[in-house]
Short mmCIF file of C-alpha atoms and ligand atoms in Angstrom, two decimals:
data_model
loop_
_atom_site.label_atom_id
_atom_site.label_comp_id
_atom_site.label_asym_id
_atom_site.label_seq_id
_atom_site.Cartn_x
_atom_site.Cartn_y
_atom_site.Cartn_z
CA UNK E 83 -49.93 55.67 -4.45
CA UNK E 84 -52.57 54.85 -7.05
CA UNK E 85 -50.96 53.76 -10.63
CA UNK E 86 -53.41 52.70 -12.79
CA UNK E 87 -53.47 51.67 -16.23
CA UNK E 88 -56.41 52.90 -19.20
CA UNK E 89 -55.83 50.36 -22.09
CA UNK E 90 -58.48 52.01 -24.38
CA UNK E 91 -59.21 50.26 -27.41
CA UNK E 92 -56.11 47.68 -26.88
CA UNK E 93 -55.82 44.46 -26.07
CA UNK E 94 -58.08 41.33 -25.91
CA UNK E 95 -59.38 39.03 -23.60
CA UNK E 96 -56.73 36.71 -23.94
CA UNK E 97 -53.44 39.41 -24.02
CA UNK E 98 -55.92 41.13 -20.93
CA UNK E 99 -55.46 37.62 -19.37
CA UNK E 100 -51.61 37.76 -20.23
CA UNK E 101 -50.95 40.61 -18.79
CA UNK E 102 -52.93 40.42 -15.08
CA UNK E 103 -50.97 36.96 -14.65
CA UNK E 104 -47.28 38.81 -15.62
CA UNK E 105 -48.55 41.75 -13.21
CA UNK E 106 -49.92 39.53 -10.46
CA UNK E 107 -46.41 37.75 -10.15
CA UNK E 108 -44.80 41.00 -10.73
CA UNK E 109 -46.31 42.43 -7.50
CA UNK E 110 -46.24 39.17 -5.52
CA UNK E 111 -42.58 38.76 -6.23
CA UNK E 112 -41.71 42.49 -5.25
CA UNK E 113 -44.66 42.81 -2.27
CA UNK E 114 -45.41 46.16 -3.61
CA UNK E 115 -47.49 48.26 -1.53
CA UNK E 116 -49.04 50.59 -4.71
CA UNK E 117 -52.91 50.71 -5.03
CA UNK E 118 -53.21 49.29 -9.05
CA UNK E 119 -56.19 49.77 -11.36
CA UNK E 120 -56.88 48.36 -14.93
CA UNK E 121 -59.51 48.79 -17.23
CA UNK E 122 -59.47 46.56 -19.99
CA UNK E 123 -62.27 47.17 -22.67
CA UNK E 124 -65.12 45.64 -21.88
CA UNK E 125 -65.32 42.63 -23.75
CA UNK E 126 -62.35 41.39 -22.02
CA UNK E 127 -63.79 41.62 -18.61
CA UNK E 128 -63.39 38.77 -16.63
CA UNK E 129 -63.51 37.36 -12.70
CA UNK E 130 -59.81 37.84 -12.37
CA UNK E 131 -58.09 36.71 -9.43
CA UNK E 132 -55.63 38.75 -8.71
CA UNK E 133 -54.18 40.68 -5.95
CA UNK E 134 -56.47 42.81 -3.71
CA UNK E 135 -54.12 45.30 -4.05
CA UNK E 136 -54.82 44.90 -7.72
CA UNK E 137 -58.60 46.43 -8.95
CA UNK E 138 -60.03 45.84 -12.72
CA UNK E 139 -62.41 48.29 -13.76
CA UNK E 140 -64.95 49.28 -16.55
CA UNK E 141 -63.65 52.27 -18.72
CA UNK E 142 -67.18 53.25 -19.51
CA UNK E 143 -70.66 52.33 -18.87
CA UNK E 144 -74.25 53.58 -19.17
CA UNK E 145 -76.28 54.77 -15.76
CA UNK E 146 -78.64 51.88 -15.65
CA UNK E 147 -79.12 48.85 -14.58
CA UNK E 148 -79.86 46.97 -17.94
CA UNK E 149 -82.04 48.04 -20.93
CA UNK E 150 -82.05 49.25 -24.38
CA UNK E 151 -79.03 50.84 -24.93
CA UNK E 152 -77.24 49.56 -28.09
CA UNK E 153 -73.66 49.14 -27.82
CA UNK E 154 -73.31 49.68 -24.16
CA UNK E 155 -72.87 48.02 -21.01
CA UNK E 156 -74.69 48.98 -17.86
CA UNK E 157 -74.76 47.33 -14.14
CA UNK E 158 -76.05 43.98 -15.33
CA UNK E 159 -72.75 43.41 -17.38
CA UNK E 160 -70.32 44.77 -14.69
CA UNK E 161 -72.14 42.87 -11.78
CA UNK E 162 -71.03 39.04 -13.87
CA UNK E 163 -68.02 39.78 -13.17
CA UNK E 164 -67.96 41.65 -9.08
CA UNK E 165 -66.01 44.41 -10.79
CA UNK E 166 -66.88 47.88 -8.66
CA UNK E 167 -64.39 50.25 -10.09
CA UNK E 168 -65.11 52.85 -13.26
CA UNK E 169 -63.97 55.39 -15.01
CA UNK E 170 -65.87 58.50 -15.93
CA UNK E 171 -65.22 61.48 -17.74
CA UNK E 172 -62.49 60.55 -20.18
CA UNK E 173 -61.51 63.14 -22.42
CA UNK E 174 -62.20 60.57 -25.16
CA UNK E 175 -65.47 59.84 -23.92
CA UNK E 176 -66.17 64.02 -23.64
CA UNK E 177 -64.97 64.77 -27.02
CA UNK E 178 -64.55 62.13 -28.87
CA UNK E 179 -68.35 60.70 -28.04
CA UNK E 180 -69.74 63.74 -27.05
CA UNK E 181 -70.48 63.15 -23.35
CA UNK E 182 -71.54 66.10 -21.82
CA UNK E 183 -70.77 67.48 -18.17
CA UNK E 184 -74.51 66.39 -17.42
CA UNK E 185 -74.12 63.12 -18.62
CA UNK E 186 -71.08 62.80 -16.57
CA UNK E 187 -72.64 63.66 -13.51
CA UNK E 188 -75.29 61.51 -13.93
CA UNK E 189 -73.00 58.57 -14.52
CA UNK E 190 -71.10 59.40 -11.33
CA UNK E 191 -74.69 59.99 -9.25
CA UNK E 192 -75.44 56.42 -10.36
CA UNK E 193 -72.09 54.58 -10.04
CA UNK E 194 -71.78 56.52 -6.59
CA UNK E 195 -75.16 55.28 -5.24
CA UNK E 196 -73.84 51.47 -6.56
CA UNK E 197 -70.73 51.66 -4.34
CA UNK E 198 -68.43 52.17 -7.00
CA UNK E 199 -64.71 53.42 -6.52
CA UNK E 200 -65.11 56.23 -9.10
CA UNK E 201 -62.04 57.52 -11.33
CA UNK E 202 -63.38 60.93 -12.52
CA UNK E 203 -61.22 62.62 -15.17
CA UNK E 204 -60.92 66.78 -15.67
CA UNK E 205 -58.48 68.36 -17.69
CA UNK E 206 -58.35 71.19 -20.57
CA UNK E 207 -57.72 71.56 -24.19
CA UNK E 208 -55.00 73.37 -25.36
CA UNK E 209 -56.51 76.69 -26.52
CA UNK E 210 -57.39 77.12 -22.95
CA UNK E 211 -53.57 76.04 -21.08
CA UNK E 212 -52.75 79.12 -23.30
CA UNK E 213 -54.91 81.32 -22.02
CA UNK E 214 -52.90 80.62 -18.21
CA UNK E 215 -53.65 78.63 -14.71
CA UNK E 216 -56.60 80.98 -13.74
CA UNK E 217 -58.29 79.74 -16.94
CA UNK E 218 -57.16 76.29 -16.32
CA UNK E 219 -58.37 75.95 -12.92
CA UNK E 220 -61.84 77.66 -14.10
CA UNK E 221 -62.04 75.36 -16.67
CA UNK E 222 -61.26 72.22 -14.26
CA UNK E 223 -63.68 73.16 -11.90
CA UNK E 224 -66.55 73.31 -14.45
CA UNK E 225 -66.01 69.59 -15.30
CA UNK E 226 -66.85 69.05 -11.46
CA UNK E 227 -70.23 70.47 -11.77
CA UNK E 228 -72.36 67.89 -10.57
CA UNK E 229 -70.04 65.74 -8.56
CA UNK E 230 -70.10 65.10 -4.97
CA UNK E 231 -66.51 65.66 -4.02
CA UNK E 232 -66.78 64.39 -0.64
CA UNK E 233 -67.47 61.16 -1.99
CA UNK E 234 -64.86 58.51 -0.19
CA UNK E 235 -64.29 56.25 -3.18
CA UNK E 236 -63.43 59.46 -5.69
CA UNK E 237 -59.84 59.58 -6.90
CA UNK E 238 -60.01 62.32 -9.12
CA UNK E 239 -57.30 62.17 -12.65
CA UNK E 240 -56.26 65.80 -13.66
CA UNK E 241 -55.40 64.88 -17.81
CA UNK E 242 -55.03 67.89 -19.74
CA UNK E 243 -56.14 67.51 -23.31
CA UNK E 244 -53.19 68.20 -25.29
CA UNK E 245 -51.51 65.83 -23.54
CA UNK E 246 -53.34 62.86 -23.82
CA UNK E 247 -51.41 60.77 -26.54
CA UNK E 248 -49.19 62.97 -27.46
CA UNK E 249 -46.17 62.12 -26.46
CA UNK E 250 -46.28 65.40 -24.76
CA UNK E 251 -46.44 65.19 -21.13
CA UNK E 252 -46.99 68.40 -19.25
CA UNK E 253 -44.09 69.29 -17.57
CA UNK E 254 -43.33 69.08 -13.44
CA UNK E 255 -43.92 72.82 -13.26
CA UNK E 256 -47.13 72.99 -15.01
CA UNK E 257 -48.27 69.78 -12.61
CA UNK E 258 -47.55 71.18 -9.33
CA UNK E 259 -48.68 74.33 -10.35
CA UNK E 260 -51.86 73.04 -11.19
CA UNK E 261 -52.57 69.95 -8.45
CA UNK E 262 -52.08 72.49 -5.94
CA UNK E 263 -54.67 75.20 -7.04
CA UNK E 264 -56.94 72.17 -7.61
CA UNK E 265 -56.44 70.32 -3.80
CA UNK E 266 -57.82 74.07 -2.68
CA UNK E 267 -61.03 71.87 -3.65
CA UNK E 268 -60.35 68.62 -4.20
CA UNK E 269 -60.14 66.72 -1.07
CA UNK E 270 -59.71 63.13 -2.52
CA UNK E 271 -56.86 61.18 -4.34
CA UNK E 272 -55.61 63.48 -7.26
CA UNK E 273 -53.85 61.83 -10.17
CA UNK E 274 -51.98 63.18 -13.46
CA UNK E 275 -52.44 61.65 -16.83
CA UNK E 276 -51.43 62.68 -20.32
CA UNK E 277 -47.55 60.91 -21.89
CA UNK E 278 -46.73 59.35 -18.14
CA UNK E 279 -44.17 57.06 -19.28
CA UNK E 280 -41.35 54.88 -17.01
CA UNK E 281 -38.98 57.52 -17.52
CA UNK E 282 -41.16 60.41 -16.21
CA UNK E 283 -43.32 58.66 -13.35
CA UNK E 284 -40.41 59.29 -10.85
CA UNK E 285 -40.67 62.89 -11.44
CA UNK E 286 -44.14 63.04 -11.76
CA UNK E 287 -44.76 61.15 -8.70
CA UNK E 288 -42.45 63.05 -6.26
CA UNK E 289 -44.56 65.88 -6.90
CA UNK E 290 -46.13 66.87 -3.56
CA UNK E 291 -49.94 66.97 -4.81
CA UNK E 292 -49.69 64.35 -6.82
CA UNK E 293 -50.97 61.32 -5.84
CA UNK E 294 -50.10 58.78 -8.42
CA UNK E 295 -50.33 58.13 -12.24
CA UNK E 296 -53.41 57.17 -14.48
CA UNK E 297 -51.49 55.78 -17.94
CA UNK E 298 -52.72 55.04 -21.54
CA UNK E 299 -50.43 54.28 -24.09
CA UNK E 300 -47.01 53.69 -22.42
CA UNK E 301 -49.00 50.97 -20.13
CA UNK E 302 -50.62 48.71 -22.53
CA UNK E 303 -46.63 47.03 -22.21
CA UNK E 304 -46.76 45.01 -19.22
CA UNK E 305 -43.36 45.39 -18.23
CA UNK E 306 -43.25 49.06 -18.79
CA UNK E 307 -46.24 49.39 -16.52
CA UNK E 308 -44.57 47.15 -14.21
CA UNK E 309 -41.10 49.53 -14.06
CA UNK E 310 -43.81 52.72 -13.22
CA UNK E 311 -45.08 50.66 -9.95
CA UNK E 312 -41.32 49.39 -9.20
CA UNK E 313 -40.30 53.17 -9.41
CA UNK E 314 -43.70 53.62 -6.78
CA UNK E 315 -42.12 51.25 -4.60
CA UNK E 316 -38.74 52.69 -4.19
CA UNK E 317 -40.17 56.16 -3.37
C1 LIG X 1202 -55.26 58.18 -20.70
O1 LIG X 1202 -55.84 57.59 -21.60
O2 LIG X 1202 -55.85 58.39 -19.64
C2 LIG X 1202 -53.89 58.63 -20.92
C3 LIG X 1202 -53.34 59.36 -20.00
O3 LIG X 1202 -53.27 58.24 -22.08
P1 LIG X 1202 -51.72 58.46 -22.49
O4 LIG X 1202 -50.89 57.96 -21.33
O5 LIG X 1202 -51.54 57.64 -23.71
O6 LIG X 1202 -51.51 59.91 -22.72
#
């Protein structure tokens, strides 16, 4: 399974540091077999060595290869430090900064044609989980406009909105329901995000189109993150 961790604005370089060396023990001592992925913000990027089981990504970064574009990073940056995993399409990133679908795609067209094992995130507001599944799998698909889904290093994280944050996980119903109208397309890894904590991953990962966990808040605790891949382990 893939378990992977989204510290956002947390951290720094040296509690980033901290935390890879507690997790690298942690998964040498119990030989777990889960695919991990981190993504530290970027100024605490770093040529980690750590597990290959064990992949540090960029949570953001602008399609080009270096330039003039204030306040970003672009391949340049990511290529100090051999990193080749990203995430695009954050729900933060959409509405938060604005990022439209187009953008998106055009992030994923260039990260794709670099190699890059791509975590694209999808998922709806709240206004629209009202309005029922059809309108949530409609509104799903539209954020894959764009994207090649038969691309073999796509793992794709279904986060609704509303959950993101929260405290408010969607429930086990609402997940299955939903991975499984989404697989009808989506071919590659599928994750769920939004309020995972260690008390709901078992739950969350037993569920049969669900393909592991993408975590904010309830990971930027290195042990807690570390229970959530134990929990992977004994599944
Ligand atoms: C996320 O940022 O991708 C996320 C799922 O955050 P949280 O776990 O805090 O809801």
């Amino acid at each position: 399974m893939i378990i992977a961790s989204n510290f956002k604005t947390n951290h720094t370089r040296q509690s980033t540091c901290a935390y890879l060396d507690t997790l690298q023990q942690f998964t040498e001592k119990s030989g777990s077999r889960q695919d991990i992925l981190v993504f530290p913000p970027a100024t605490a990027l770093d040529r980690f060595s750590v597990a290959s089981n064990i992949r540090v990504g960029v949570q953001n970064a602008y399609p080009v290869d270096k330039g003039s574009f204030t306040g970003e990073i672009g391949l340049e940056q990511i290529d100090e430090f051999g990193l080749r995993t990203i995430l695009i399409g954050h729900s933060e990133r959409r509405h938060i900064f604005g990022e439209t679908q187009a953008l998106c795609a055009k992030k994923y067209d260039y990260f794709k044609s670099k190699g890059f094992e791509i975590v694209y995130c999808i998922g709806e507001p709240e206004e629209v989980r009202k309005a029922g599944i059809d309108a949530v799998v409609d509104y799903n698909l539209e954020q894959l406009e764009g994207i090649d889904l038969s691309y073999e290093k796509l793992i794709v994280a279904y986060e609704p909105v509303w959950a993101i944050g929260t405290g408010l996980s969607a429930s086990v119903a609402q997940i299955d329901e939903t991975h499984r109208r989404l697989r009808e397309t989506i071919k590659a890894p599928l994750l769920y995000g939004g309020s995972v904590k260690p008390e709901t991953t078992k739950e969350i990962l037993e569920i049969e189109n669900c393909d592991g966990v993408l975590v904010g808040t309830a990971s930027w605790n290195v042990d807690n993150f570390c229970r959530m891949i134990e929990i992977a382990d004994s599944l």
